CSV table of C-alpha atoms in Angstrom, one decimal:
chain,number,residue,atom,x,y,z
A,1,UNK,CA,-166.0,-34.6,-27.8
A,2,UNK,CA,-167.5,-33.9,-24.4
A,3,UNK,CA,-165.8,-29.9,-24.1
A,4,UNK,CA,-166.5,-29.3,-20.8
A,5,UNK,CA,-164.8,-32.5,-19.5
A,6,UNK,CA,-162.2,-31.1,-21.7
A,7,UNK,CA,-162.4,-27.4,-20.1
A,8,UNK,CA,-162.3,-28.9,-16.9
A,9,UNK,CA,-159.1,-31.0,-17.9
A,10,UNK,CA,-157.2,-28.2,-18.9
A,11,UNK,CA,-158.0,-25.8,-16.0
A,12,UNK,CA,-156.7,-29.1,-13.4
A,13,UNK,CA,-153.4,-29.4,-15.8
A,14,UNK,CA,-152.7,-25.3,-15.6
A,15,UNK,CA,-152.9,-25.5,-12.0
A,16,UNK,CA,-150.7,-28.6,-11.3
A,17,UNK,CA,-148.3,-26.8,-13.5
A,18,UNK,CA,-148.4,-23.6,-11.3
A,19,UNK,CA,-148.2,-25.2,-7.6
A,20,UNK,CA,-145.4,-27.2,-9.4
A,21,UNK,CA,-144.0,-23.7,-10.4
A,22,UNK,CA,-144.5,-22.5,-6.7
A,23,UNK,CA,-143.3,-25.6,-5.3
A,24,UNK,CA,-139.5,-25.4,-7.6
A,25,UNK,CA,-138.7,-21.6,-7.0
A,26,UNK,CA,-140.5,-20.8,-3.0
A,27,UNK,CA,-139.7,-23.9,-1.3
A,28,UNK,CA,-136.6,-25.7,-3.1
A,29,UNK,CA,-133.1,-23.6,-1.9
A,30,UNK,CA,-130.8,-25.7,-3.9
A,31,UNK,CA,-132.5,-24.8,-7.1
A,32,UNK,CA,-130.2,-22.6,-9.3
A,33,UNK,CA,-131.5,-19.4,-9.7
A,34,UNK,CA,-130.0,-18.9,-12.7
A,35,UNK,CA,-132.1,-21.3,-14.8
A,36,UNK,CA,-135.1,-19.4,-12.9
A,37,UNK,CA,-137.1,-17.7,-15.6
A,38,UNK,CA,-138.5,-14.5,-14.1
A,39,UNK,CA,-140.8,-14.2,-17.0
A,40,UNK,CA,-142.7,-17.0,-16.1
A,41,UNK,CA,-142.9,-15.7,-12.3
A,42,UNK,CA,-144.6,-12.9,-13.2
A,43,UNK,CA,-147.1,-14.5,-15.2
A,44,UNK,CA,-148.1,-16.6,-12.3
A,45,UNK,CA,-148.8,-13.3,-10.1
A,46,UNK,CA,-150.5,-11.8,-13.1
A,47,UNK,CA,-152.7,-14.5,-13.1
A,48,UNK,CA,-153.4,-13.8,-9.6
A,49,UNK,CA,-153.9,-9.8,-10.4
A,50,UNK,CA,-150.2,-8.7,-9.2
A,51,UNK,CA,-148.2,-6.8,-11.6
A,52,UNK,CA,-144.8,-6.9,-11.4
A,53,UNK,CA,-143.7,-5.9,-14.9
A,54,UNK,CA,-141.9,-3.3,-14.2
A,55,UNK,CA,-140.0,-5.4,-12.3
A,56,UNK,CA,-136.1,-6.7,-13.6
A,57,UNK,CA,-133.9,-9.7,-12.6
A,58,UNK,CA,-131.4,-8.6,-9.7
A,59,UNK,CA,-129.0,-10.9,-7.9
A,60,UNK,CA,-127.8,-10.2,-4.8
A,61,UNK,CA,-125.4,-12.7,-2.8
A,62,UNK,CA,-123.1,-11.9,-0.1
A,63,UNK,CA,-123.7,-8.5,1.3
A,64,UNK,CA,-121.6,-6.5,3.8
A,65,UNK,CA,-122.5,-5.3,7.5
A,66,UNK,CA,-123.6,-1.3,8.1
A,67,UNK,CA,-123.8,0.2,11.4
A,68,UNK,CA,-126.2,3.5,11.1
A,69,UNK,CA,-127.6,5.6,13.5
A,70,UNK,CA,-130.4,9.2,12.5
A,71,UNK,CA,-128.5,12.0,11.9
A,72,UNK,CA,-129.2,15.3,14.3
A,73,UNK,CA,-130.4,18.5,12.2
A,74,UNK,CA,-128.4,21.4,11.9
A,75,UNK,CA,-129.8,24.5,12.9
A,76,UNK,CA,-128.9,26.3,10.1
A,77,UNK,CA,-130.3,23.6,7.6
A,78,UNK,CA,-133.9,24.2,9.7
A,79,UNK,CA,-133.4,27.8,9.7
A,80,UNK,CA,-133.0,27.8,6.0
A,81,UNK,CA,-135.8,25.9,5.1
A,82,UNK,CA,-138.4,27.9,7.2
A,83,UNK,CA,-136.6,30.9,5.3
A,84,UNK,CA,-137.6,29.2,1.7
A,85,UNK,CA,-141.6,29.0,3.5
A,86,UNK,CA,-142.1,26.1,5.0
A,87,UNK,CA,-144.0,25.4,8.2
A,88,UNK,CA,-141.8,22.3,10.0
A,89,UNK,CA,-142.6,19.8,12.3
A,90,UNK,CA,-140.7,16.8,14.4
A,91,UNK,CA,-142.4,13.3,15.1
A,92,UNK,CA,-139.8,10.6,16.4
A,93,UNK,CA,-137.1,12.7,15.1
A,94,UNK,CA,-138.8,12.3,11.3
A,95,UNK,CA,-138.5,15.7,9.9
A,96,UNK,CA,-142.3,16.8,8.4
A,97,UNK,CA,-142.1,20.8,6.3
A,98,UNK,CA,-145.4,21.9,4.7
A,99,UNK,CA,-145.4,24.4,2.7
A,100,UNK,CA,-148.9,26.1,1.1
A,101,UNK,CA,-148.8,26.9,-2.3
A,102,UNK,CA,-152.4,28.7,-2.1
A,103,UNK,CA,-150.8,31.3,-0.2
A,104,UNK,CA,-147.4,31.1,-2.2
A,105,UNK,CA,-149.2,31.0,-5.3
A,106,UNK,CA,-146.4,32.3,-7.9
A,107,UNK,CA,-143.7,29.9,-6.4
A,108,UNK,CA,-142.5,27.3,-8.6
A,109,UNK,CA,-142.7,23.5,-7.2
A,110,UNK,CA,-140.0,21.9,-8.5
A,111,UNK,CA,-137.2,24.4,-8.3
A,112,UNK,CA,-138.5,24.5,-4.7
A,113,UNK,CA,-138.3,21.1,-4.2
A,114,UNK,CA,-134.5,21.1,-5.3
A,115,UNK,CA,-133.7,24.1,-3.4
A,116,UNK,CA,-134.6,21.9,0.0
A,117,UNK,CA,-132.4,19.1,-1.6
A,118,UNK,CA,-129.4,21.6,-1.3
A,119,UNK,CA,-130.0,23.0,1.8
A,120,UNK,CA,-129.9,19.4,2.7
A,121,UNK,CA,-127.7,17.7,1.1
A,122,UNK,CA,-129.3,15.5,-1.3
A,123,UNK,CA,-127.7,14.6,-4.5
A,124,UNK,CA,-126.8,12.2,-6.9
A,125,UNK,CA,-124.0,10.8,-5.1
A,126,UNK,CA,-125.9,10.2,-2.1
A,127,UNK,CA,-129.4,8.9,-2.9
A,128,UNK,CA,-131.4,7.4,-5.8
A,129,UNK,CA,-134.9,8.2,-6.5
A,130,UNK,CA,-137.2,5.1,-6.1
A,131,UNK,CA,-140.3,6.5,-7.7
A,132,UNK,CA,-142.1,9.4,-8.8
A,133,UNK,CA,-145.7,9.1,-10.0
A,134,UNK,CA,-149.0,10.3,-10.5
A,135,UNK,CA,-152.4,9.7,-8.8
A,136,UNK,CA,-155.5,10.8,-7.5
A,137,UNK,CA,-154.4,14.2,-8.9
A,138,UNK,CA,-151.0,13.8,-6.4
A,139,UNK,CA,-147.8,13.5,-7.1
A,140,UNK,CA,-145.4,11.0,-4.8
A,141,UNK,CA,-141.8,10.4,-4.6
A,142,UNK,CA,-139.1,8.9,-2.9
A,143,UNK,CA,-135.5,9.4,-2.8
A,144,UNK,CA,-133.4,6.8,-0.3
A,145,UNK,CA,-130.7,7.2,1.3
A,146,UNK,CA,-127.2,5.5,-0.9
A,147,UNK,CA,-124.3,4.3,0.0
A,148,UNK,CA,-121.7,2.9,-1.5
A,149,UNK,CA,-124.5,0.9,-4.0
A,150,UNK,CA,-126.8,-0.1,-1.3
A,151,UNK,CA,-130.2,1.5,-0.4
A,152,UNK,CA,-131.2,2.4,3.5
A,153,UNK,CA,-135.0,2.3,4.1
A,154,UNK,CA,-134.6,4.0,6.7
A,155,UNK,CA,-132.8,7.0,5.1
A,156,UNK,CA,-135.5,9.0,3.2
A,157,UNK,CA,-136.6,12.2,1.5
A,158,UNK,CA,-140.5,11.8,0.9
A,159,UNK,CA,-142.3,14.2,-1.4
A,160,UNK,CA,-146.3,14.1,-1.9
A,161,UNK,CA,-147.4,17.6,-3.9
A,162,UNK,CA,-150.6,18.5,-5.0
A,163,UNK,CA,-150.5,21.7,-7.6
A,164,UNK,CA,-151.7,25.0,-6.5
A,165,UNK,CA,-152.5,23.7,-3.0
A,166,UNK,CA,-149.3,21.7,-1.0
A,167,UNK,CA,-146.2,20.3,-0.7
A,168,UNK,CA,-145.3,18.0,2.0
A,169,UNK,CA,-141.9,16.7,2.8
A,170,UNK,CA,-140.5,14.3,5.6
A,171,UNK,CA,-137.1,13.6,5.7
A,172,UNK,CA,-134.6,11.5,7.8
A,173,UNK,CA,-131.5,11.0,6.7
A,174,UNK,CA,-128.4,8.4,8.5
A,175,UNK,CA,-124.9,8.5,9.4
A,176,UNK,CA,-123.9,5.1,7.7
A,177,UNK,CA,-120.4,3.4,9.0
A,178,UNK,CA,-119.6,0.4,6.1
A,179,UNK,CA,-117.6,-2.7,8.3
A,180,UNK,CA,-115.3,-4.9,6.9
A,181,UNK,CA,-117.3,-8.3,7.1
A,182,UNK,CA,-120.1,-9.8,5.6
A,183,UNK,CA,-123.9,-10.7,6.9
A,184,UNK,CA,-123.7,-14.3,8.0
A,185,UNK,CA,-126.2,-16.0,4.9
A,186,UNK,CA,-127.2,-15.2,1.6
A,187,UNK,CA,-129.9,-13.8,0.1
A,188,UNK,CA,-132.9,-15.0,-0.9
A,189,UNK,CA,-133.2,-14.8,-4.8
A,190,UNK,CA,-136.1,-12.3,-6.2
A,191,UNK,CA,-137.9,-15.5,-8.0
A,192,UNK,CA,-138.5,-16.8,-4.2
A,193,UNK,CA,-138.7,-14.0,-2.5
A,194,UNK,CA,-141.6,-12.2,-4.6
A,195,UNK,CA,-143.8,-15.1,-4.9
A,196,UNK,CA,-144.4,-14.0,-1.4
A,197,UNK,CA,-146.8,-10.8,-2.5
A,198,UNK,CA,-149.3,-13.6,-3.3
A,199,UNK,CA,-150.1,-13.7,0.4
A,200,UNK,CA,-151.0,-9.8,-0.2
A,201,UNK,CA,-154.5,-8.9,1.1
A,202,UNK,CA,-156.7,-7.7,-2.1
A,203,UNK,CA,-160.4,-7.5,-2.8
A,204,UNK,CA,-162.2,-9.3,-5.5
A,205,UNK,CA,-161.6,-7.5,-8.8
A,206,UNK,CA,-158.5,-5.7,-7.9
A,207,UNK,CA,-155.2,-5.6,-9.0
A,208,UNK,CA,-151.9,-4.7,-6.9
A,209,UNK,CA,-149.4,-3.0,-9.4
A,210,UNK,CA,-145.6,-3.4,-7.8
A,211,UNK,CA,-143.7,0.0,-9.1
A,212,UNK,CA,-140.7,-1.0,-7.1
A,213,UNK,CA,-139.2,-4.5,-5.6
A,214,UNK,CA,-135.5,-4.3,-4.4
A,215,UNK,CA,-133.1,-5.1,-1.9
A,216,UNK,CA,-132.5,-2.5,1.1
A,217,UNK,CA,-131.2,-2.4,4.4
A,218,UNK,CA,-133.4,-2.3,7.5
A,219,UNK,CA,-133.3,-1.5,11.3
A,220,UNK,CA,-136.5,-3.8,12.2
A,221,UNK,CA,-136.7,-2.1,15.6
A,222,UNK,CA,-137.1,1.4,15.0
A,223,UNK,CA,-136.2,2.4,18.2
A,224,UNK,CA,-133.1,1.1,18.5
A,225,UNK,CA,-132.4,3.7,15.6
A,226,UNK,CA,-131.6,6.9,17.6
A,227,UNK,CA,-129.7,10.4,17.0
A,228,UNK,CA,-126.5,9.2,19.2
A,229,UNK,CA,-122.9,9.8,18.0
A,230,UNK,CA,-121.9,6.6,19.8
A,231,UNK,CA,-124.9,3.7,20.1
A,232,UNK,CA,-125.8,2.8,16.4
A,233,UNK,CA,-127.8,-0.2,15.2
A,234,UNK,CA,-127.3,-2.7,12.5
A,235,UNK,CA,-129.7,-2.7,9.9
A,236,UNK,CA,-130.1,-6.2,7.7
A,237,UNK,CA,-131.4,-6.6,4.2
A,238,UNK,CA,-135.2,-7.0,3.1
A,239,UNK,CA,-136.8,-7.1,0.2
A,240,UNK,CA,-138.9,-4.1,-0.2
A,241,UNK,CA,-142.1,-4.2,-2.5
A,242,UNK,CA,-143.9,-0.8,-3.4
A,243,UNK,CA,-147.6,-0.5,-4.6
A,244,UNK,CA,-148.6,2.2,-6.5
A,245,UNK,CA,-150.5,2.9,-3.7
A,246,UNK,CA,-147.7,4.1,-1.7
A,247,UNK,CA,-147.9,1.2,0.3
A,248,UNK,CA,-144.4,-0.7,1.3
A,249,UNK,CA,-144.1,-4.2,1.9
A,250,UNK,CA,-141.4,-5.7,3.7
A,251,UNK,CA,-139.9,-9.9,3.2
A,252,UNK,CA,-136.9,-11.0,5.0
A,253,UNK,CA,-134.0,-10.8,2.5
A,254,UNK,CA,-131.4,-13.8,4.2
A,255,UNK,CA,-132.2,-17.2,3.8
């Protein structure tokens, strides 16, 4: 038996089998995605060095209209927070607070982080941590804005730490108005939509691990996103993928 014909053979039938995989779930709309298997989607992007196996089955269909605009700080929230230690900044209205733990070396990070989740607001009934990991000796996470079971990109509490030397938060946080119809299409099911990290830039060698890949809601044009009691935009839904870089990656979500 000539084995390397064989070899050969085999590599051409796996790949048939995988632009036939491609071809069902990316480009066919009427398929069911039910009968999708997931499982077999992320062994394709494993093969292609993206790992998405922390990654679970969601379905999305219908989803409802938002209006949203930035919500101004209160004085007294700023005031508070530069009592706790923390020097703060604006940029575009983004809130940045830095505070030095060299200099504040006996204060303890977390219950300091928590105490700036009070004085603003955040809790379990209002946002849902996305992440919270380690690396490169820093620690990052996210907390987004929730409401009513849908998550806002665009309302955020960022964290990145590094013991003994910083913490470093940014915050921006929405005034969210639910309306009583629905976005005109549906959305695109995750076994579509993520086969669309394989047009991720990578090098040779290097794998892209996905910690997060959801649905969230979106104003495109950031400026139309203003502190204004009375002009608010509409945000529409994306699919958000998150490397463990701290990288986000954004896919339309309606087909």
């Amino acid at each position: 038996m000539d084995w390397k014909k064989t070899k050969n053979i085999l590599i051409i039938a796996l790949l048939i089998m995988n632009v036939f995989l491609v071809y069902n779930i990316y480009f066919k709309d009427n398929i069911d995605q039910e009968i999708v298997d997931l499982t077999a989607v992320k062994k394709l992007l494993r093969e292609r060095d993206i790992d998405i196996s922390s990654i679970s089955q969601q379905t999305y269909k219908e989803m409802p209209k938002f209006s949203v605009s930035k919500i101004e700080y209160k004085q007294s929230e700023l005031t508070e927070i530069e009592e706790l230690g923390f020097d703060l900044t604006t940029n575009e209205d983004v809130l940045s607070a830095n505070f030095n733990l060299v200099v504040n070396s006996d204060v303890q990070l977390q219950e300091l982080i928590e105490n700036v989740k009070v004085i603003l607001g955040i809790d379990a009934e209002n946002s849902v941590l996305i992440y919270n990991y380690h690396i490169d000796g820093k620690t990052f996470a996210l907390y987004n804005q929730d409401e009513d079971g849908y998550i806002f990109d665009d309302g955020y509490l960022k964290i990145e730490s590094v013991p003994d030397q910083y913490v470093l938060i940014e915050y921006q946080w929405l005034d969210i108005s639910k309306n009583d119809e629905s976005l005109n299409g549906l959305i695109y099911p995750i076994e579509k939509s993520i086969l669309s990290l394989l047009d991720l830039n990578k090098n040779d060698g290097e794998t892209i691990r996905i910690i997060d890949y959801q649905i969230v809601y979106r104003v495109e044009e950031k400026e139309d996103l203003v502190i204004d009691s009375i002009t608010t935009s509409e945000p529409l839904p994306y699919w958000r993928a998150i490397t463990d870089k701290n990288e986000s990656v954004y896919f339309n979500g309606l087909r």
